CSV table of C-alpha atoms in Angstrom, one decimal:
chain,number,residue,atom,x,y,z
U,1272,MET,CA,4.8,14.5,-12.7
U,1273,ILE,CA,2.9,14.2,-9.7
U,1274,PRO,CA,4.0,13.2,-6.0
U,1275,TYR,CA,2.4,10.2,-4.5
U,1276,LEU,CA,3.0,8.9,-1.1
U,1277,ALA,CA,2.6,5.0,-1.0
U,1278,TYR,CA,2.5,3.6,2.5
U,1279,GLY,CA,1.0,0.1,1.7
U,1280,SER,CA,1.0,-2.6,-0.9
U,1281,ASN,CA,2.3,0.3,-3.5
U,1282,LEU,CA,5.5,0.5,-1.8
U,1283,LEU,CA,6.8,-2.5,-3.9
U,1284,THR,CA,7.7,-0.7,-6.9
U,1285,SER,CA,6.8,-3.5,-9.2
U,1286,ARG,CA,3.4,-3.7,-7.6
U,1287,LEU,CA,3.0,0.1,-8.3
U,1288,ALA,CA,4.7,-0.1,-11.9
U,1289,ALA,CA,2.1,-2.8,-13.0
U,1290,ARG,CA,-0.6,0.2,-12.2
U,1291,CYS,CA,1.2,3.4,-13.2
U,1292,PRO,CA,4.1,2.4,-15.8
U,1293,SER,CA,5.5,6.1,-15.1
U,1294,ALA,CA,6.0,5.5,-11.4
U,1295,ARG,CA,9.6,6.7,-10.4
U,1296,VAL,CA,11.0,6.7,-6.9
U,1297,LEU,CA,11.9,9.8,-5.6
U,1298,GLY,CA,12.8,8.7,-1.9
U,1299,LEU,CA,11.8,8.0,1.5
U,1300,ALA,CA,9.3,10.2,3.2
U,1301,GLU,CA,7.3,10.5,6.5
U,1302,ALA,CA,3.7,11.7,6.8
U,1303,PRO,CA,3.5,13.7,10.4
U,1304,GLY,CA,0.2,13.3,12.2
U,1305,HIS,CA,-0.6,10.1,10.6
U,1306,ALA,CA,-0.5,6.4,11.7
U,1307,LEU,CA,-0.7,3.2,9.5
U,1308,ASP,CA,-3.3,0.7,10.5
U,1309,PHE,CA,-5.2,-2.2,8.9
U,1310,SER,CA,-8.9,-1.0,9.4
U,1311,LYS,CA,-9.9,-0.7,5.9
U,1312,ARG,CA,-12.3,-3.6,4.8
U,1313,GLY,CA,-11.3,-4.7,1.3
U,1314,ARG,CA,-13.6,-5.7,-1.3
U,1315,ASP,CA,-12.5,-9.1,-0.6
U,1316,GLY,CA,-13.3,-8.6,3.2
U,1317,SER,CA,-9.6,-8.6,4.3
U,1318,ALA,CA,-8.2,-5.7,6.0
U,1319,LYS,CA,-6.0,-3.0,4.0
U,1320,ALA,CA,-3.7,-0.4,5.0
U,1321,THR,CA,-4.9,3.0,5.3
U,1322,ILE,CA,-3.5,6.1,7.3
U,1323,THR,CA,-5.5,7.9,10.2
U,1324,GLU,CA,-4.7,11.3,12.0
U,1325,SER,CA,-2.6,10.6,15.1
U,1326,ASP,CA,0.3,12.0,16.8
U,1327,ALA,CA,2.5,9.5,15.2
U,1328,ARG,CA,4.4,9.6,11.7
U,1329,THR,CA,3.7,7.2,8.7
U,1330,GLN,CA,6.7,6.2,7.0
U,1331,GLY,CA,6.4,5.6,3.1
U,1332,VAL,CA,7.9,6.2,-0.3
U,1333,LEU,CA,7.5,9.3,-2.4
U,1334,PHE,CA,6.9,8.3,-6.1
U,1335,GLU,CA,6.5,10.6,-9.1
U,1336,ILE,CA,3.8,9.4,-11.4
U,1337,THR,CA,2.4,10.9,-14.8
U,1338,GLU,CA,-1.0,12.5,-14.9
U,1339,THR,CA,-1.9,10.0,-17.2
U,1340,ASP,CA,-1.6,7.4,-14.9
U,1341,ILE,CA,-3.6,8.4,-12.1
U,1342,PRO,CA,-7.1,7.5,-13.4
U,1343,ALA,CA,-5.5,3.9,-13.4
U,1344,LEU,CA,-4.3,4.3,-9.7
U,1345,ASP,CA,-7.7,5.9,-8.8
U,1346,ALA,CA,-9.3,2.7,-10.2
U,1347,ALA,CA,-7.1,0.4,-8.3
U,1348,GLU,CA,-7.6,2.1,-4.9
U,1349,GLY,CA,-11.4,2.3,-5.5
U,1350,ALA,CA,-10.9,6.2,-5.0
U,1351,GLY,CA,-14.4,8.0,-4.2
U,1352,LEU,CA,-15.8,4.8,-2.9
U,1353,HIS,CA,-13.4,2.9,-0.8
U,1354,TYR,CA,-10.5,5.4,-0.4
U,1355,GLU,CA,-10.5,9.3,-0.5
U,1356,LYS,CA,-7.6,11.2,-2.4
U,1357,ILE,CA,-5.9,13.6,0.0
U,1358,ALA,CA,-3.2,15.8,-0.2
U,1359,LEU,CA,-0.4,15.8,2.4
U,1360,THR,CA,2.3,18.0,3.5
U,1361,LEU,CA,5.6,16.0,4.5
U,1362,GLU,CA,7.9,15.9,7.0
U,1363,ASP,CA,10.4,17.9,4.5
U,1364,GLY,CA,7.5,20.2,3.4
U,1365,GLN,CA,7.1,19.0,0.2
U,1366,ARG,CA,3.5,18.3,-1.1
U,1367,ALA,CA,2.0,14.6,-2.3
U,1368,PHE,CA,-1.3,12.9,-2.6
U,1369,THR,CA,-2.2,10.0,-1.1
U,1370,TYR,CA,-5.3,8.0,-0.4
U,1371,ARG,CA,-7.1,7.3,3.1
U,1372,ALA,CA,-10.2,4.8,3.7
U,1373,LEU,CA,-13.4,6.5,3.9
U,1374,GLN,CA,-14.6,4.0,6.1
U,1375,ARG,CA,-12.9,1.9,8.6
U,1376,GLN,CA,-13.6,-1.2,10.6
U,1377,ASP,CA,-12.0,-2.6,13.7
U,1378,GLY,CA,-11.1,-6.5,14.2
U,1379,ILE,CA,-10.4,-7.3,10.7
U,1380,ALA,CA,-7.2,-9.0,9.4
U,1381,PRO,CA,-5.2,-8.8,6.1
U,1382,PHE,CA,-4.4,-11.4,4.0
U,1383,GLU,CA,-0.7,-13.1,4.0
U,1384,TRP,CA,-0.3,-12.3,0.4
U,1385,TYR,CA,-1.2,-8.5,1.1
U,1386,LEU,CA,1.0,-8.2,4.2
U,1387,ALA,CA,3.9,-9.9,2.1
U,1388,LEU,CA,3.7,-7.0,-0.5
U,1389,ILE,CA,3.7,-4.3,2.1
U,1390,ARG,CA,6.9,-6.2,3.8
U,1391,ALA,CA,8.8,-6.6,0.8
U,1392,GLY,CA,8.2,-2.8,-0.4
U,1393,ARG,CA,9.5,-2.0,2.8
U,1394,ARG,CA,12.5,-3.9,2.4
U,1395,GLU,CA,13.1,-3.0,-1.2
U,1396,HIS,CA,13.1,0.7,0.2
U,1397,GLY,CA,15.0,0.1,3.4
U,1398,LEU,CA,12.0,1.0,5.8
U,1399,GLY,CA,11.7,-0.9,9.0
U,1400,LEU,CA,9.2,-3.6,9.9
U,1401,ASP,CA,8.8,-2.9,13.5
U,1402,ASP,CA,5.3,-1.6,13.3
U,1403,LEU,CA,4.4,-4.1,11.3
U,1404,ALA,CA,5.1,-7.1,14.2
U,1405,ASP,CA,1.9,-7.0,15.7
U,1406,VAL,CA,0.0,-7.5,12.4
U,1407,THR,CA,-1.2,-11.0,12.0
U,1408,PRO,CA,-2.2,-11.8,8.5
U,1409,ILE,CA,-4.6,-14.6,7.9
U,1410,PRO,CA,-4.5,-17.1,4.9
U,1411,ASP,CA,-6.5,-16.3,1.9
U,1412,PRO,CA,-9.1,-18.9,1.1
U,1413,GLU,CA,-9.3,-18.4,-2.4
U,1414,PRO,CA,-5.8,-19.0,-4.2
U,1415,ASP,CA,-7.1,-18.0,-7.9
U,1416,ARG,CA,-8.6,-14.5,-6.6
U,1417,PRO,CA,-7.3,-11.8,-9.1
U,1418,GLY,CA,-5.5,-10.0,-6.3
U,1419,PHE,CA,-3.8,-12.9,-5.1
U,1420,ILE,CA,-2.6,-13.5,-8.3
U,1421,ALA,CA,-1.4,-9.9,-9.4
U,1422,ALA,CA,0.2,-10.0,-5.7
U,1423,ARG,CA,2.4,-13.2,-6.5
U,1424,GLU,CA,3.0,-11.5,-10.0
U,1425,ALA,CA,4.4,-8.6,-8.3
U,1426,LEU,CA,6.6,-10.3,-5.9
U,1427,VAL,CA,8.3,-12.5,-8.5
U,1428,ARG,CA,9.1,-9.4,-10.7
U,1429,ALA,CA,10.4,-8.1,-7.1
U,1430,GLY,CA,12.7,-11.2,-7.1
U,1431,TYR,CA,10.9,-13.4,-4.8
U,1432,ARG,CA,10.5,-17.1,-6.0
U,1433,ASP,CA,8.0,-18.0,-3.7
U,1434,TRP,CA,5.8,-15.1,-2.2
U,1435,ARG,CA,5.8,-16.4,1.5
U,1436,ALA,CA,9.3,-15.6,1.6
U,1437,ALA,CA,8.3,-11.9,1.7
U,1438,LEU,CA,6.2,-12.7,4.7
């Protein structure tokens, strides 16, 4: 089992479990020296979460996943193309891997459904939402987008009848 730090849409256990069936929550974690931002341009043109080096701390959830699930997670994250896989030392001294955007772009916004995944994941694990207060999402003009459909399904599995309730 390999420790993985989720800080974005993979915070929602139902989303990560769809990608990595072995995923098991270990607990809350903080990554010192990193800040969360929405400057990674997604394949769909919207902003996705990433972490950047800073004086801040990024809160997340530490999961444990099997080595056999890592290729699926790498593929979902676009490892090597969109994100790089990095090793982190967490606040408590544990080591974990996560993903960081290879390229950043300012002035882009996340789709509403993407931010809903993150907020739902934070609520699920008892993390605060304060640092997301200034994030203004935009509607997705393509309701049949595969990512939007997968997000709605993950939110339903997490108990949301309407994905908008997670916003």
